[in-house]
Short mmCIF file of C-alpha atoms in Angstrom, two decimals:
data_model
loop_
_atom_site.label_atom_id
_atom_site.label_comp_id
_atom_site.label_asym_id
_atom_site.label_seq_id
_atom_site.Cartn_x
_atom_site.Cartn_y
_atom_site.Cartn_z
CA MET U 1 -7.63 10.60 18.96
CA PHE U 2 -5.35 9.67 16.09
CA GLU U 3 -2.62 12.22 15.39
CA PRO U 4 -0.86 11.72 12.04
CA ASN U 5 2.30 13.56 13.14
CA ARG U 6 2.58 11.43 16.28
CA PHE U 7 2.05 8.27 14.23
CA VAL U 8 4.84 9.27 11.83
CA ALA U 9 7.17 10.00 14.77
CA ASP U 10 6.37 6.58 16.27
CA CYS U 11 7.07 4.91 12.90
CA ARG U 12 10.41 6.70 12.66
CA THR U 13 11.31 5.44 16.13
CA ALA U 14 10.20 1.90 15.18
CA LEU U 15 12.81 1.88 12.39
CA HIS U 16 15.43 1.39 15.12
CA SER U 17 13.81 -1.78 16.49
CA ALA U 18 15.02 -5.31 15.68
CA ASP U 19 12.00 -5.87 13.41
CA PRO U 20 10.72 -2.50 12.12
CA ALA U 21 7.85 -4.01 10.08
CA ALA U 22 6.50 -5.88 13.12
CA ALA U 23 6.87 -2.80 15.32
CA ILE U 24 4.99 -0.67 12.78
CA ALA U 25 2.33 -3.38 12.41
CA ALA U 26 1.75 -3.11 16.18
CA LEU U 27 1.45 0.70 15.88
CA LEU U 28 -1.07 0.30 13.05
CA ALA U 29 -3.07 -2.31 14.96
CA ASP U 30 -3.27 0.08 17.90
CA ALA U 31 -4.36 3.00 15.67
CA LEU U 32 -7.01 0.85 13.97
CA ARG U 33 -8.74 0.03 17.26
CA ASP U 34 -10.59 3.30 16.75
CA PRO U 35 -11.28 3.55 13.00
CA GLN U 36 -13.50 6.59 13.50
CA ALA U 37 -10.49 8.48 14.85
CA LEU U 38 -8.70 7.87 11.53
CA VAL U 39 -11.79 8.88 9.56
CA ASP U 40 -11.91 12.10 11.59
CA ALA U 41 -8.14 12.72 11.26
CA PHE U 42 -8.32 12.45 7.47
CA ALA U 43 -11.78 13.99 6.96
CA ARG U 44 -10.40 16.64 4.62
CA GLY U 45 -9.22 15.01 1.41
CA ALA U 46 -10.70 11.61 2.27
CA ASP U 47 -13.57 12.03 -0.14
CA LYS U 48 -11.50 11.42 -3.28
CA PRO U 49 -9.02 8.73 -4.32
CA GLY U 50 -5.32 9.34 -4.01
CA VAL U 51 -2.06 8.72 -2.21
CA VAL U 52 -1.04 11.46 0.22
CA PRO U 53 2.46 11.04 1.65
CA LEU U 54 2.53 11.99 5.34
CA PHE U 55 6.28 11.41 5.50
CA ARG U 56 8.89 10.42 2.94
CA SER U 57 12.61 9.72 3.35
CA ASP U 58 15.16 7.21 2.06
CA SER U 59 14.28 4.87 4.93
CA LEU U 60 10.52 5.38 5.42
CA THR U 61 7.33 6.33 3.59
CA VAL U 62 4.07 6.83 5.48
CA ALA U 63 1.05 7.47 3.24
CA HIS U 64 -2.69 7.89 3.57
CA VAL U 65 -4.28 5.95 0.70
CA ILE U 66 -7.86 6.23 -0.58
CA SER U 67 -8.96 3.89 -3.39
CA ALA U 68 -11.90 4.52 -5.70
CA PRO U 69 -14.84 2.11 -5.84
CA GLY U 70 -14.08 -0.71 -8.26
CA SER U 71 -10.48 0.40 -8.80
CA ARG U 72 -7.64 -2.03 -9.50
CA SER U 73 -3.93 -1.40 -9.76
CA PRO U 74 -1.65 -3.22 -12.18
CA VAL U 75 0.51 -6.01 -10.79
CA HIS U 76 3.60 -4.47 -9.19
CA ASN U 77 6.25 -4.94 -6.54
CA HIS U 78 7.77 -2.62 -3.95
CA ARG U 79 11.26 -4.09 -3.34
CA MET U 80 10.97 -3.16 0.35
CA TRP U 81 8.86 -4.31 3.27
CA GLY U 82 5.51 -2.64 3.73
CA VAL U 83 2.69 -2.63 6.24
CA ILE U 84 -0.90 -1.83 5.31
CA GLY U 85 -3.66 -1.01 7.80
CA ILE U 86 -7.24 -0.54 6.63
CA TYR U 87 -9.66 1.68 8.54
CA ALA U 88 -12.56 1.91 6.04
CA GLY U 89 -13.87 -0.23 3.19
CA GLN U 90 -11.95 -3.19 1.81
CA GLU U 91 -8.65 -3.72 0.02
CA ASP U 92 -8.08 -6.95 -1.89
CA ASN U 93 -4.46 -7.90 -2.46
CA HIS U 94 -4.07 -10.35 -5.34
CA LEU U 95 -0.74 -12.04 -4.60
CA TYR U 96 1.75 -13.43 -7.11
CA ARG U 97 5.15 -15.08 -7.13
CA ARG U 98 7.70 -15.55 -9.85
CA GLY U 99 7.61 -18.84 -11.74
CA ALA U 100 9.74 -20.34 -14.49
CA HIS U 101 7.41 -18.94 -17.18
CA GLY U 102 6.07 -15.77 -15.57
CA LEU U 103 3.93 -14.94 -12.58
CA ILE U 104 1.98 -17.55 -10.66
CA ASP U 105 -1.22 -16.70 -8.76
CA ASP U 106 -0.42 -17.01 -5.06
CA GLY U 107 -3.83 -16.26 -3.55
CA LEU U 108 -5.89 -13.39 -2.28
CA ARG U 109 -5.58 -11.42 0.95
CA SER U 110 -8.69 -9.32 1.65
CA LEU U 111 -8.26 -6.57 4.21
CA ARG U 112 -11.16 -5.02 6.07
CA PRO U 113 -11.29 -2.33 8.78
CA GLY U 114 -8.90 -3.22 11.56
CA ASP U 115 -6.77 -5.57 9.44
CA VAL U 116 -3.00 -5.17 9.19
CA PHE U 117 -0.91 -6.86 6.50
CA ILE U 118 2.89 -7.09 6.55
CA MET U 119 4.33 -7.36 3.05
CA ASP U 120 7.63 -9.09 2.42
CA PRO U 121 10.15 -7.14 0.29
CA GLU U 122 9.76 -9.67 -2.54
CA LEU U 123 5.94 -9.55 -2.57
CA ILE U 124 4.28 -9.01 -5.95
CA HIS U 125 0.64 -7.95 -5.92
CA ALA U 126 -2.23 -6.04 -7.49
CA VAL U 127 -4.56 -4.06 -5.26
CA ALA U 128 -8.30 -3.73 -5.79
CA ASN U 129 -11.24 -2.07 -4.07
CA PRO U 130 -14.14 -4.47 -4.72
CA LEU U 131 -16.74 -2.27 -3.03
CA ALA U 132 -19.01 0.51 -4.32
CA THR U 133 -17.52 2.88 -1.71
CA LEU U 134 -14.10 4.43 -1.11
CA ASN U 135 -11.65 2.57 1.08
CA GLY U 136 -9.10 4.12 3.37
CA GLY U 137 -5.84 2.94 4.82
CA LEU U 138 -2.41 3.79 6.06
CA HIS U 139 0.52 2.34 4.13
CA VAL U 140 4.01 2.33 5.64
CA TYR U 141 7.10 1.25 3.69
CA GLY U 142 10.72 0.64 4.66
CA GLY U 143 12.14 3.04 2.10
CA ASP U 144 11.19 5.78 -0.32
CA LEU U 145 8.20 4.31 -2.14
CA MET U 146 8.30 6.93 -4.88
CA ALA U 147 12.00 6.58 -5.74
CA ARG U 148 12.88 2.94 -5.03
CA PRO U 149 15.15 1.59 -7.79
CA GLY U 150 14.50 -1.83 -9.29
CA ARG U 151 10.72 -1.80 -8.95
CA SER U 152 8.60 -3.50 -11.61
CA LEU U 153 5.08 -3.56 -12.90
CA TRP U 154 3.47 -6.01 -15.27
CA ASP U 155 1.57 -5.06 -18.43
CA PRO U 156 -2.07 -6.09 -17.89
CA ASP U 157 -2.44 -7.25 -21.50
CA SER U 158 0.82 -9.06 -22.23
CA GLY U 159 1.95 -9.91 -18.69
CA ALA U 160 5.40 -8.56 -19.58
CA GLU U 161 7.50 -7.21 -16.72
CA GLN U 162 8.40 -3.54 -17.14
CA ASP U 163 10.37 -0.95 -15.21
CA TYR U 164 8.09 0.77 -12.73
CA ALA U 165 6.87 4.18 -13.90
CA PHE U 166 4.19 6.02 -11.93
CA GLU U 167 2.65 7.48 -15.10
CA ARG U 168 2.20 3.96 -16.48
CA VAL U 169 0.62 2.85 -13.18
CA LEU U 170 -1.95 5.63 -13.51
CA GLU U 171 -2.65 4.67 -17.13
CA TYR U 172 -3.06 0.97 -16.31
CA THR U 173 -5.16 1.69 -13.21
CA ALA U 174 -7.55 3.86 -15.25
CA ARG U 175 -7.84 1.12 -17.87
CA LEU U 176 -8.26 -1.73 -15.35
CA SER U 177 -10.81 0.22 -13.32
CA GLY U 178 -12.76 0.83 -16.49
#
């Protein structure tokens, strides 16, 4: 049985390892061996899209994330490492890197139940749910995801880099998800 509080405690302990992202990826891989346990653990509130922080501090954010069918986030960065584990549905990560004249497409990483993805602190991506059903995952970050200074997002129309603002993310996501 998956216990969110135990998982958070294990993630907090993993912060003291030589490679916290790898240690947390191993914890996620272990948790994802029984996806039904995660579905059961998050049964309440898992029927609507959203980000529910399970733990948040200056050094760690653990969140349960549900994405709506057909949703797409704007291009953004995190400026910290992150680890994503998917237990239901699919999450497509459209990857980008900085180029001399703006962002360059750097491929696609599709995550399905049981998949774990370690994100480098410099990663730039947009996240999409290509399915007609909700997806579910655990996202763990090496810092306070909600208050990290220096984060950016890119205007979907102009491609211009902007300071990250959660309200703008919601606006762009609603527009992109159409």
